[in-house]
CSV table of C-alpha atoms and ligand atoms in Angstrom, one decimal:
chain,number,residue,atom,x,y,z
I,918,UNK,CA,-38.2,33.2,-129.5
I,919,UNK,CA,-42.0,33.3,-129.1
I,920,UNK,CA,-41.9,29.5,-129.2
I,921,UNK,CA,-40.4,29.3,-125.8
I,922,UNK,CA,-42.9,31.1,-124.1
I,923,UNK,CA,-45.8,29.9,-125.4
I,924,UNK,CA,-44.7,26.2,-125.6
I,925,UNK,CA,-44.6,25.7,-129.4
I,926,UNK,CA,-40.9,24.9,-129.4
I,927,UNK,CA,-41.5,21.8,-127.6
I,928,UNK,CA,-44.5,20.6,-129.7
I,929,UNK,CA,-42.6,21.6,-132.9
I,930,UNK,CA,-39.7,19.2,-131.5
I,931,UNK,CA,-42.2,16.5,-130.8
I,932,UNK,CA,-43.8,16.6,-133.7
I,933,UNK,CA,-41.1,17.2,-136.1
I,934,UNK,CA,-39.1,14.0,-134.1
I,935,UNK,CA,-41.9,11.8,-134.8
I,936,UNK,CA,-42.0,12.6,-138.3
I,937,UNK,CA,-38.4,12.1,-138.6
I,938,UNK,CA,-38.5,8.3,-137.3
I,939,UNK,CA,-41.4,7.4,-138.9
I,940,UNK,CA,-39.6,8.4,-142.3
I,941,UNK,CA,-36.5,6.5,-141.1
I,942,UNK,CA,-39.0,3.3,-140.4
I,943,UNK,CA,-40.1,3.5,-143.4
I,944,UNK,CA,-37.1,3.7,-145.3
I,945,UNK,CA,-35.3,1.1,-143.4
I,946,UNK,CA,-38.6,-1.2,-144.0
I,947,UNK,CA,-38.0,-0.3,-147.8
I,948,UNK,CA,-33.9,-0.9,-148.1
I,949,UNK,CA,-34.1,-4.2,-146.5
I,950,UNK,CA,-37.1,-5.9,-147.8
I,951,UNK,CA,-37.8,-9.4,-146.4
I,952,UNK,CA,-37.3,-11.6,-149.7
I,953,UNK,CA,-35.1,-9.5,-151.9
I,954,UNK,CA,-35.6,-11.5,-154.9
I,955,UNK,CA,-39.5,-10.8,-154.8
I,956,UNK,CA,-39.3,-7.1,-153.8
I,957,UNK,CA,-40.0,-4.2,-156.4
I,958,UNK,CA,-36.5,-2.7,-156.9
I,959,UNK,CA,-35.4,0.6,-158.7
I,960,UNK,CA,-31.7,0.8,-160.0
I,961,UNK,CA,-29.8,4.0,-160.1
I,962,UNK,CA,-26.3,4.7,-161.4
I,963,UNK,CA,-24.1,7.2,-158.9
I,964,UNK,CA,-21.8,8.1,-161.2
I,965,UNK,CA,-23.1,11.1,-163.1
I,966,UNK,CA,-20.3,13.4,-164.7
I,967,UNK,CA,-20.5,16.0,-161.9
I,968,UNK,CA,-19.0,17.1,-158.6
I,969,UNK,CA,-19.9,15.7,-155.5
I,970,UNK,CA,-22.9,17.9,-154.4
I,971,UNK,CA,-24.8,17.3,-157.8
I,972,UNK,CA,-23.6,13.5,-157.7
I,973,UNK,CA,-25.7,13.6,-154.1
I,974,UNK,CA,-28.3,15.5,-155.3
I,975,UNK,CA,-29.0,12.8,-158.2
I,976,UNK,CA,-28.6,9.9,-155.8
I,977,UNK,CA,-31.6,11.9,-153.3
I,978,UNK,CA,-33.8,12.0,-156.0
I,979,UNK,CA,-33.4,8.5,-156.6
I,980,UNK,CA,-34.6,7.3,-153.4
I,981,UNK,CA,-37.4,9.8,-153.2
I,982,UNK,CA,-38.5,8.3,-156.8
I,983,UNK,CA,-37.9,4.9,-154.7
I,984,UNK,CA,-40.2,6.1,-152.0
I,985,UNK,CA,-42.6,7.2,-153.7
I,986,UNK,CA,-43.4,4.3,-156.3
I,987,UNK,CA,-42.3,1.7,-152.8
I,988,UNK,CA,-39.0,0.5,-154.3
I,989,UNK,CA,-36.1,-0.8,-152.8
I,990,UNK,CA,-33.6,2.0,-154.2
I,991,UNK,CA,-30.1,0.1,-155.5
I,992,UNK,CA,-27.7,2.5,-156.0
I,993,UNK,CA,-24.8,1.3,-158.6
I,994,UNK,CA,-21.9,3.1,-156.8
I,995,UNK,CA,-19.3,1.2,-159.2
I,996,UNK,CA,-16.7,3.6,-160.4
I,997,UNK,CA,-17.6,6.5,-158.7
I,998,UNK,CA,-15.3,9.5,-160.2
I,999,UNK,CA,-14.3,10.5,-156.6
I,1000,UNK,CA,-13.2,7.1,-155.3
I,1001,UNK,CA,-13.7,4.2,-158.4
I,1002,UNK,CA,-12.6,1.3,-155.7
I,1003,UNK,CA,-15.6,0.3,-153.3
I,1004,UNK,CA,-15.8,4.3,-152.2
I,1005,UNK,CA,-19.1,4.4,-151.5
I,1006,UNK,CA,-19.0,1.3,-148.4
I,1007,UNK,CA,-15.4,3.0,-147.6
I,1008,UNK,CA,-17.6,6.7,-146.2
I,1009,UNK,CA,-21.2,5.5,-145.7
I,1010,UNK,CA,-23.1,2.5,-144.6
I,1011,UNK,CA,-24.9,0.8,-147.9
I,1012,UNK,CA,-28.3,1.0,-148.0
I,1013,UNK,CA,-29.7,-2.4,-147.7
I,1014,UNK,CA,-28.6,-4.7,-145.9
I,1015,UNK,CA,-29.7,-7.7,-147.7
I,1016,UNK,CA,-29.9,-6.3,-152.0
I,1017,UNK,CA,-27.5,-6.2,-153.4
I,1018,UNK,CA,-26.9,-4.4,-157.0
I,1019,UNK,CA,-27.8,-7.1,-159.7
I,1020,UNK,CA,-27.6,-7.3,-163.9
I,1021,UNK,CA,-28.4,-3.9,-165.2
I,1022,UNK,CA,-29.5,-6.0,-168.1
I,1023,UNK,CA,-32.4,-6.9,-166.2
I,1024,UNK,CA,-33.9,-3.8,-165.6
I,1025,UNK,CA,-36.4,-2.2,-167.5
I,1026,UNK,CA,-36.4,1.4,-168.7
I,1027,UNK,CA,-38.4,3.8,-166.8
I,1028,UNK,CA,-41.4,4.7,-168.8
I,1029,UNK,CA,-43.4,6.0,-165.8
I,1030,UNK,CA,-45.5,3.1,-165.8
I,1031,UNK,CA,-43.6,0.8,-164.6
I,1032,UNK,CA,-45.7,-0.6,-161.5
I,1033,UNK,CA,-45.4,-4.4,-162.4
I,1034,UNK,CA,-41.8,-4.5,-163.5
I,1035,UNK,CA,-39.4,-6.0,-160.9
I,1036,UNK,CA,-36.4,-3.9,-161.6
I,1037,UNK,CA,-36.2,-0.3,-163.0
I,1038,UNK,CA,-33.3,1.6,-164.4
I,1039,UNK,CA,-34.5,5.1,-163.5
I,1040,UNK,CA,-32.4,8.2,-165.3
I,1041,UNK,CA,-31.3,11.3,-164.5
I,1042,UNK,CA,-33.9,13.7,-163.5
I,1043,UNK,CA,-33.3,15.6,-167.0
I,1044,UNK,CA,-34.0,12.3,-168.6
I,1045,UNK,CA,-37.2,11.5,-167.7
I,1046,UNK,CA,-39.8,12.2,-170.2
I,1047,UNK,CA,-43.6,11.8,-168.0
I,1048,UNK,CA,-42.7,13.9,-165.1
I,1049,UNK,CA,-44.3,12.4,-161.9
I,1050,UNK,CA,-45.4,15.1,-159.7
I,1051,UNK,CA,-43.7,13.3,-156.3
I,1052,UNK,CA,-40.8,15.3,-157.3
I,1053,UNK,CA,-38.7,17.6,-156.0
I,1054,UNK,CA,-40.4,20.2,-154.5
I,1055,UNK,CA,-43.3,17.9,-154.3
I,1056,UNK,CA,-43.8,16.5,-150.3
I,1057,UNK,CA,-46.1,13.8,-149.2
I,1058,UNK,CA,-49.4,14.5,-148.4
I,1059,UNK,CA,-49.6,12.3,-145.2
I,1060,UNK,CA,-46.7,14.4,-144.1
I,1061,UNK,CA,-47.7,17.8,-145.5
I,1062,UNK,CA,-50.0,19.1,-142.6
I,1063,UNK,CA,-47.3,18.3,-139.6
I,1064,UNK,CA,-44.3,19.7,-142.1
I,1065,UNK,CA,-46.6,23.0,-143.3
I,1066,UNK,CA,-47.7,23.7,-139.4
I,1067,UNK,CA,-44.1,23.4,-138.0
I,1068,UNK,CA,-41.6,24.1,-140.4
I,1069,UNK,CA,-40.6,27.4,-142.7
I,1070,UNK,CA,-39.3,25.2,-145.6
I,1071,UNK,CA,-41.4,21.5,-145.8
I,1072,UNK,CA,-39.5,20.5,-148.6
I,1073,UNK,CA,-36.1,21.0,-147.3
I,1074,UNK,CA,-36.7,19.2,-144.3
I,1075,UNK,CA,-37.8,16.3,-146.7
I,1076,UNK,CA,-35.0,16.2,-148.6
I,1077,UNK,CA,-32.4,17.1,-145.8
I,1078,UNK,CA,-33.7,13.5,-144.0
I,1079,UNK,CA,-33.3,11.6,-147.0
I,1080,UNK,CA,-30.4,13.4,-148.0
I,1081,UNK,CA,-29.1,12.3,-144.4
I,1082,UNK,CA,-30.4,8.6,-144.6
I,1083,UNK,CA,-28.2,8.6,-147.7
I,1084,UNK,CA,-25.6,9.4,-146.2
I,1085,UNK,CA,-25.1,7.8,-142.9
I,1086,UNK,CA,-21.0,7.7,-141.7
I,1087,UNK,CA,-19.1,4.6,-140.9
I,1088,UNK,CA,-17.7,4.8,-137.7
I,1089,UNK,CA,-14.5,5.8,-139.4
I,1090,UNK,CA,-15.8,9.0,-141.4
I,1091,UNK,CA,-17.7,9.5,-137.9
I,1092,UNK,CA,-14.3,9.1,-136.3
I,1093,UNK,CA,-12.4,11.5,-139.0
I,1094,UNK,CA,-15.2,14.4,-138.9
I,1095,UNK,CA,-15.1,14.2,-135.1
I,1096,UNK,CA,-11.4,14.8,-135.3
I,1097,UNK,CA,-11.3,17.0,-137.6
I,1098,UNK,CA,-14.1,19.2,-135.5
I,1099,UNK,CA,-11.8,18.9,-132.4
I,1100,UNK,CA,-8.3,19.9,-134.7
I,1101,UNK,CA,-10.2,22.8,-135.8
I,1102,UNK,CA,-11.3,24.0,-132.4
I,1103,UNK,CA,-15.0,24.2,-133.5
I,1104,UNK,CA,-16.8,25.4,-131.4
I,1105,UNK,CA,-20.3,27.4,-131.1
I,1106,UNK,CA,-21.3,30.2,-132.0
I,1107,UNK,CA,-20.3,29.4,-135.3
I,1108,UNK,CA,-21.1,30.9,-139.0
I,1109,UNK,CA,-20.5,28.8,-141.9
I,1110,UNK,CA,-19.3,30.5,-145.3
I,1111,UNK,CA,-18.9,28.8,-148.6
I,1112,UNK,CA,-17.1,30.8,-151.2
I,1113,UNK,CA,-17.7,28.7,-154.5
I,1114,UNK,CA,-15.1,29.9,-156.7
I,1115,UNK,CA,-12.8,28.3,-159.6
I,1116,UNK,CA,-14.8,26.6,-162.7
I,1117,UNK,CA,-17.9,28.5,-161.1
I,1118,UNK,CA,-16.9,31.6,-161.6
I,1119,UNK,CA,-17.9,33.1,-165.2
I,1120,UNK,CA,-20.0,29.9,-166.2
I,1121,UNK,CA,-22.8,29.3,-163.5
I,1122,UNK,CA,-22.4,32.0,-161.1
I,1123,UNK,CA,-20.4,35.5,-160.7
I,1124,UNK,CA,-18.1,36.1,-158.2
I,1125,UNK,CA,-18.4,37.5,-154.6
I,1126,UNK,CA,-15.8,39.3,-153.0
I,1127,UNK,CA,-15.1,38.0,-149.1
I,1128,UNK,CA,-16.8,41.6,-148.0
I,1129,UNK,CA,-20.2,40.5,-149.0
I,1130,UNK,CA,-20.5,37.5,-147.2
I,1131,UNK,CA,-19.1,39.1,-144.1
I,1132,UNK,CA,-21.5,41.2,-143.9
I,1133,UNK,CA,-24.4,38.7,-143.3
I,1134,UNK,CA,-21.8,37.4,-140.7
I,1135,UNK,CA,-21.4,40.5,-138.8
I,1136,UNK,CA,-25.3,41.2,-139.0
I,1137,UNK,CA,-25.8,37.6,-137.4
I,1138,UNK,CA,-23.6,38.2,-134.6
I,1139,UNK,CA,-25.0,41.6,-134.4
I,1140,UNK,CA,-28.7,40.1,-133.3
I,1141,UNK,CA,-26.7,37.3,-131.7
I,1142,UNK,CA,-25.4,39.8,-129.1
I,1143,UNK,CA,-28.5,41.8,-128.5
I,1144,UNK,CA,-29.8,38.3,-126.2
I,1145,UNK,CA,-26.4,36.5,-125.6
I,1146,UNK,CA,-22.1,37.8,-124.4
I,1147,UNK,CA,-20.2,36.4,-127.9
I,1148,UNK,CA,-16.7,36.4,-126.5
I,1149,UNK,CA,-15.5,35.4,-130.0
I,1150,UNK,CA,-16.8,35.6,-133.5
I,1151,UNK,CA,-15.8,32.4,-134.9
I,1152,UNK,CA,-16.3,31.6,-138.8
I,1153,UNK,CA,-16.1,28.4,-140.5
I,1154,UNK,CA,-14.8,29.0,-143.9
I,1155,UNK,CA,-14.9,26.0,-147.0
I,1156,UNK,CA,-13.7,27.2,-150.1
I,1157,UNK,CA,-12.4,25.9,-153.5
I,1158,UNK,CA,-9.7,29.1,-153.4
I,1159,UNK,CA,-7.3,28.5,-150.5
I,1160,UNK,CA,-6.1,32.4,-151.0
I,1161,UNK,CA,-9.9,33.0,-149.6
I,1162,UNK,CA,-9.0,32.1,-146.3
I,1163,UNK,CA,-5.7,34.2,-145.8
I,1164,UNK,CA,-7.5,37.0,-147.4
I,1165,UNK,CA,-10.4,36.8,-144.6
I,1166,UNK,CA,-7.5,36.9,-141.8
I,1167,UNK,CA,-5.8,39.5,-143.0
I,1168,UNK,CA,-8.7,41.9,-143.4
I,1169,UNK,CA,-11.0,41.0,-140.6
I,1170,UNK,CA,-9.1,41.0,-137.5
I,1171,UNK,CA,-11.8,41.1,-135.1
I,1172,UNK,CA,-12.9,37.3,-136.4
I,1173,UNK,CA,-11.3,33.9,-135.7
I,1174,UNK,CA,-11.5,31.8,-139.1
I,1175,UNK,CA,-11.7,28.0,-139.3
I,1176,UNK,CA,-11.1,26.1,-142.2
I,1177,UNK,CA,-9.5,22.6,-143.3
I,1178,UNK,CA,-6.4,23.7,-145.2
I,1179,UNK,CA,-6.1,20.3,-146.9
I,1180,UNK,CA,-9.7,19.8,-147.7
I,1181,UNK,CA,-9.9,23.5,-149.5
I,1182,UNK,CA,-6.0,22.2,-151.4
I,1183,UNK,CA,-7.7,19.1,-152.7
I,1184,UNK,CA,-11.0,21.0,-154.5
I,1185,UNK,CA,-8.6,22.1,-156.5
I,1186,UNK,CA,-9.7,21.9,-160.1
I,1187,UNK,CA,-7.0,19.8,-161.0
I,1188,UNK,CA,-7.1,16.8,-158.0
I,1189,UNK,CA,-10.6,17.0,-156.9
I,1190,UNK,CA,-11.7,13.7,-158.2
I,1191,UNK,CA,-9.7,12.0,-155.8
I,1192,UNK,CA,-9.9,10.3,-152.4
I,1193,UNK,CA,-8.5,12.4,-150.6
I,1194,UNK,CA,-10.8,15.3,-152.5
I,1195,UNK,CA,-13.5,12.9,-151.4
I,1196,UNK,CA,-13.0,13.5,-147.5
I,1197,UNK,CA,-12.3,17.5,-147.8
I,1198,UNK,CA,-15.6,18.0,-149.3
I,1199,UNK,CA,-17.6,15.4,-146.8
I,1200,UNK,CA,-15.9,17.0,-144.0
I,1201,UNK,CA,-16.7,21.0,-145.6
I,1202,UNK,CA,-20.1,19.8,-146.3
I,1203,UNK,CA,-21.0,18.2,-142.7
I,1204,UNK,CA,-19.1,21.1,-140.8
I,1205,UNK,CA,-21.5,23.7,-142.8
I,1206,UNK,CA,-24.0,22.2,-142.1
I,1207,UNK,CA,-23.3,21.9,-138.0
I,1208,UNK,CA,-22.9,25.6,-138.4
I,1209,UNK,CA,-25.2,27.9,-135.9
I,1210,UNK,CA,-26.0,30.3,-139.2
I,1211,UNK,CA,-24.8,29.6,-143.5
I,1212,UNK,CA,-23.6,32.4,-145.6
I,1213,UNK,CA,-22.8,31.4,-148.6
I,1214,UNK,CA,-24.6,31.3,-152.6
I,1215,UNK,CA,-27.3,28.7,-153.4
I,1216,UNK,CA,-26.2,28.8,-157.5
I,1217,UNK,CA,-23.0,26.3,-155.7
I,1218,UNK,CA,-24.8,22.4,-154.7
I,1219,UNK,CA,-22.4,22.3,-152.2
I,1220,UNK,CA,-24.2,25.3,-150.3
I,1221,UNK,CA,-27.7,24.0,-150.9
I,1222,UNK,CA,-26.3,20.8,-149.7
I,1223,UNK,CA,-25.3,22.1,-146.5
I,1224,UNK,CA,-28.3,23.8,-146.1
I,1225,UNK,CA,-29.9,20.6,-146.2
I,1226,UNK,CA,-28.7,18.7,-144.1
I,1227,UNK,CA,-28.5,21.9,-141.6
I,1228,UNK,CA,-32.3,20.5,-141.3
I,1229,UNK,CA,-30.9,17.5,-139.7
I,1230,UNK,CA,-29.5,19.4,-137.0
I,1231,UNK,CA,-32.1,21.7,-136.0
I,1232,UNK,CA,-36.1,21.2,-135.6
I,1233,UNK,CA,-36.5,24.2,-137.8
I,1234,UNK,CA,-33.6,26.1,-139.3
I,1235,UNK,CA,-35.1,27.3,-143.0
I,1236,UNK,CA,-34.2,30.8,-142.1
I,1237,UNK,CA,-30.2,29.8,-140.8
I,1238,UNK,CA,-29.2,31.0,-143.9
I,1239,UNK,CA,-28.3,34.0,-146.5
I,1240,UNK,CA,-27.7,33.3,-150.2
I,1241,UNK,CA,-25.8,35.8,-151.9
I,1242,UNK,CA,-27.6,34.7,-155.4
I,1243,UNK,CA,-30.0,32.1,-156.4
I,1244,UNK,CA,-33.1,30.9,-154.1
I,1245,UNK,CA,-33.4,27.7,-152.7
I,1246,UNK,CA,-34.3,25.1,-155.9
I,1247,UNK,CA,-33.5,21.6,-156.5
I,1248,UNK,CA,-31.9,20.9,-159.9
I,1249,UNK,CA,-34.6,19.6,-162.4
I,1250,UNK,CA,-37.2,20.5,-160.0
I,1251,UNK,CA,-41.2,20.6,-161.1
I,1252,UNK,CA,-42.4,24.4,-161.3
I,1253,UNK,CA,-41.7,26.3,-158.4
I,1254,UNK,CA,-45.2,28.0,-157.8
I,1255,UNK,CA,-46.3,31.4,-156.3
I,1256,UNK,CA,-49.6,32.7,-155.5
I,1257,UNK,CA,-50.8,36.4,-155.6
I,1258,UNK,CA,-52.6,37.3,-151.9
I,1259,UNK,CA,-53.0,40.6,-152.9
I,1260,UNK,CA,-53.2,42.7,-155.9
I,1261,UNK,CA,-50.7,44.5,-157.8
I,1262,UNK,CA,-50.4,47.3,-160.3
I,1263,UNK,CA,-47.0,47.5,-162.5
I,1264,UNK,CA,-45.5,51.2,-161.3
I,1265,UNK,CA,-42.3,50.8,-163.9
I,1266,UNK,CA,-41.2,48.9,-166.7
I,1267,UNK,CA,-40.2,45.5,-165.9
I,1268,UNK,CA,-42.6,45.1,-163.1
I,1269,UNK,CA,-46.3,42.7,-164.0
I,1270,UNK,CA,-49.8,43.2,-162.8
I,1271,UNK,CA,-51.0,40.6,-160.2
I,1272,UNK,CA,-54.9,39.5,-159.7
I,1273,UNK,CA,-55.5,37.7,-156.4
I,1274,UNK,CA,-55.3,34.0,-157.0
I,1275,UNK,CA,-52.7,34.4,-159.6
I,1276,UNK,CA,-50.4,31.5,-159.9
I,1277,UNK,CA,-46.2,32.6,-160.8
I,1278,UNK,CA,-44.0,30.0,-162.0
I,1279,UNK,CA,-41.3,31.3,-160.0
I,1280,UNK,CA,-37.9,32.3,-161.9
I,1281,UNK,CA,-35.9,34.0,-158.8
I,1282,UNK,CA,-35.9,36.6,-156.0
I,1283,UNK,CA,-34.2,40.3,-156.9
I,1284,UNK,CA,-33.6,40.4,-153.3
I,1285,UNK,CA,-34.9,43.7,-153.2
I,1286,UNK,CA,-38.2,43.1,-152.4
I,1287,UNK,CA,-39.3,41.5,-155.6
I,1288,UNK,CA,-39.1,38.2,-157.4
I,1289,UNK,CA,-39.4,38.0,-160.8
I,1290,UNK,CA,-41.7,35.0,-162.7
I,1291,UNK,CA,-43.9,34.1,-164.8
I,1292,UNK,CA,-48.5,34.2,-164.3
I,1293,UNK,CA,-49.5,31.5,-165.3
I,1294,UNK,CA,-52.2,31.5,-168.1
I,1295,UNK,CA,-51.3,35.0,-168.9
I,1296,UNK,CA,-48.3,34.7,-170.3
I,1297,UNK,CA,-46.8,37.9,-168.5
I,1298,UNK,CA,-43.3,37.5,-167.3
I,1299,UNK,CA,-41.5,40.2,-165.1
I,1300,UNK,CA,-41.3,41.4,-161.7
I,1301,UNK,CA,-43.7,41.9,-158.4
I,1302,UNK,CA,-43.4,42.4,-154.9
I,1303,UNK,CA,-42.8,38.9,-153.2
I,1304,UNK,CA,-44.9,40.2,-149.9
I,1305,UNK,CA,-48.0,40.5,-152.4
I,1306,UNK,CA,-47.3,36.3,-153.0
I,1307,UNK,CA,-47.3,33.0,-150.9
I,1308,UNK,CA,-45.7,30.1,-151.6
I,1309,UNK,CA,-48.1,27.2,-152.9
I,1310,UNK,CA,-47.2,24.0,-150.8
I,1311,UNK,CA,-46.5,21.2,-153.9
I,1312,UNK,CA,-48.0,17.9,-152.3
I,1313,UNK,CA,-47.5,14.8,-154.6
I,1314,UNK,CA,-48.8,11.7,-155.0
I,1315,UNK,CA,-46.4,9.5,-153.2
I,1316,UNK,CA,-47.4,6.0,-152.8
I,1317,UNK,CA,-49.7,5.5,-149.2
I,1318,UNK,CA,-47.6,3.7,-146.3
I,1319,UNK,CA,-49.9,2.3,-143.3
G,152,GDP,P1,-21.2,23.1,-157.6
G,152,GDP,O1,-20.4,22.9,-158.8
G,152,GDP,O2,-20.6,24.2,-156.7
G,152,GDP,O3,-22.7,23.4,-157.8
G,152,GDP,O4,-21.2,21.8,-156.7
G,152,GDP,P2,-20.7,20.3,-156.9
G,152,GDP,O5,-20.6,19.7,-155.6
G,152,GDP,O6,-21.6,19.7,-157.9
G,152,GDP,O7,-19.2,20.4,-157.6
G,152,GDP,C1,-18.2,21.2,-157.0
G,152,GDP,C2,-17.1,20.3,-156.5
G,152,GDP,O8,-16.0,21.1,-156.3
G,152,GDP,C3,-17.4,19.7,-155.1
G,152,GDP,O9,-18.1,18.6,-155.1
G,152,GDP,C4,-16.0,19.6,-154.5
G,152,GDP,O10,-15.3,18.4,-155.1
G,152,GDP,C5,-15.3,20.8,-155.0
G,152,GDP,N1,-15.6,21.9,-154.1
G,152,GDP,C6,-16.3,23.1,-154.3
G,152,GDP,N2,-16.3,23.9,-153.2
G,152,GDP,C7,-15.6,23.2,-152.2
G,152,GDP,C8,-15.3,23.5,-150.9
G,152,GDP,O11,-15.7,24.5,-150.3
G,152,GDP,N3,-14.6,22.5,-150.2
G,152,GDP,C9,-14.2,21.4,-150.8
G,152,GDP,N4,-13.5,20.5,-150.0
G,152,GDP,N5,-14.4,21.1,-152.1
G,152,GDP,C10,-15.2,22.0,-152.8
């Protein structure tokens, strides 16, 4: 709140705003070069064999790659698991208006040198053997000081934009979310939950019951009320597990849940690559992210998707969130990199010694206090006190724009 008296707010907003557009100029510059034919273009393939959060996540990282070697990004949408038949045009707007996707015979392999090749066939982020370092968590440097002075999490805002050029509505998904959000009666204040549960559970993350995520969202309306009257505590719920939602009635009274019934029906293991699977998880995913606070477990891409784009909505909203498990990391990501400020002496087993100046390839937070990693160059792996580290910013070399 200190930002309102002393001003900052507004500067942050200014600054953060111009940012934004000159990104979006640039990217719209990019997409719809003047001569197609003669532009440097970089071909990616949508359909990777994963839900629609990871599917996203891919395409972002193809237009970052894009913008950051100055490539006109073509997205091959054909066949997309969720909607094979033109799905991608029949959601969001396509990304160029004047290239269109050519012979993938034509493209050459990515080899990371690639600079005088006219069209590149970039793969999967796991796939790619010289590992650039303009990616993810990697921001540009011409944007790094205004994104390190005004916002909690520079990367995030960079890929929530992009993530948000990507996806741009046509005026029908606009028209359906819009809906939706009235048919719902969402309204704000408003706390977002995702509850990740089905083929999740047991494989890449463990369960957690409705009790734990409630109680981030009684501690947020908690502070909420110390400033502001909260006449109701509304929740916006998106699950995979209907029974979630029915539970969270039944047990918390003093709450009003919202939820798309159909949309949570359709994630279903069993029908969710479908259309109509398609526009639950679009809808869940934007409604998240227009929530006032997210509660919800960053091992699940829908969550950190959310998150995201969350970015979009806010000038700064890196700390609108609790994860019940993983910290914040983009799948495939280069080395997520602490540095020691101060020293530290193990004081049980399990814990490592820190120098000052250490670097930590960063493994996870305990979210006790300590993360756990690995110092660099010393081979020691283990736990420390996170207030004894910094985060080191991770600038890449993304081509220069003028
Ligand atoms: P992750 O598996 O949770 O990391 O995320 P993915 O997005 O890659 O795959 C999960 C898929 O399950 C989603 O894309 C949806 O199709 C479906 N799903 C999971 N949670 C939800 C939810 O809360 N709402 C809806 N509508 N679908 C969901």
């Amino acid at each position: 709140m200190l930002g309102d008296i002393d001003g900052l707010k507004e500067v942050r907003h200014k600054k953060l705003n111009q940012l934004k557009q000159l990104l979006t100029d640039r990217l719209d510059t990019l997409q719809s070069p003047a001569d197609c034919s003669k532009a440097r273009k970089l071909l990616c393939k949508l359909n990777k064999g994963c839900g629609y959060g990871c599917q996203m996540h891919h395409a972002v990282y193809c237009l970052i790659v894009a913008y950051a070697t100055k490539r006109t990004l073509l997205l091959d949408t054909n066949g997309w698991r969720y909607m094979p038949q033109n799905g991608w045009e029949g959601y969001f707007k396509p990304l160029s208006t004047n290239c269109k996707i050519g012979s993938e015979s034509q493209a050459s392999p990515w080899d990371g040198h690639n600079d005088a090749d006219l069209l590149v066939h970039l793969p999967i982020s796991d796939g790619i053997t010289r590992r650039p370092s303009y990616l993810p968590l990697a921001i540009p440097k011409d944007m790094s000081e205004t994104l390190l002075t005004y916002h909690g999490h520079p990367f995030v805002w960079f890929v929530g934009h992009m993530m948000r050029y990507l996806l741009r509505w046509q005026s029908t998904t606009q028209n359906f979310i819009d809906d939706k959000k009235k048919e719902l009666k969402f309204d704000k204040p408003i706390v977002g939950i995702h509850v990740r549960r089905t083929d999740k559970i047991n494989s890449e993350a463990a369960l957690h019951n409705i009790e734990e995520y409630m109680v981030h969202v009684e501690e947020y309306y908690q502070k909420l009320k110390r400033t502001t009257k909260v006449p109701v505590k509304r929740v916006f719920i998106a699950t995979d597990e209907p029974k979630v939602v029915d539970e969270a009635r039944k047990r918390y009274k003093d709450y009003v849940f919202v939820s798309d019934a159909q949309a949570s029906k359709s994630a279903a293991l069993s029908s969710r690559y479908s259309d109509q699977s398609l526009r639950g998880i679009i809808l869940d995913i934007e409604i998240l992210a227009q929530t006032d606070y997210l509660v919800c477990t960053f091992s699940s891409q829908v969550c950190r998707l959310a998150y995201e784009i969350m970015q979009t909505y806010h000038d700064d909203a890196s700390q609108y969130f609790h994860s019940l498990d993983d910290i914040y990391y983009f799948g495939g990501q280069n080395m997520h990199r602490h540095k020691a400020i101060y020293p530290h002496a193990a004081r049980r087993q399990g814990e490592i010694d820190l120098a000052v100046g250490d670097i930590i390839a960063v493994a996870g937070n305990h979210w006790d206090g300590y993360s756990k990693g690995r110092v660099q160059g010393k081979g020691w792996d283990g736990l420390y006190p996170s207030y004894k580290t910094e985060d080191v910013p991770d600038i890449g070399d993304f081509a220069a724009y003028n």
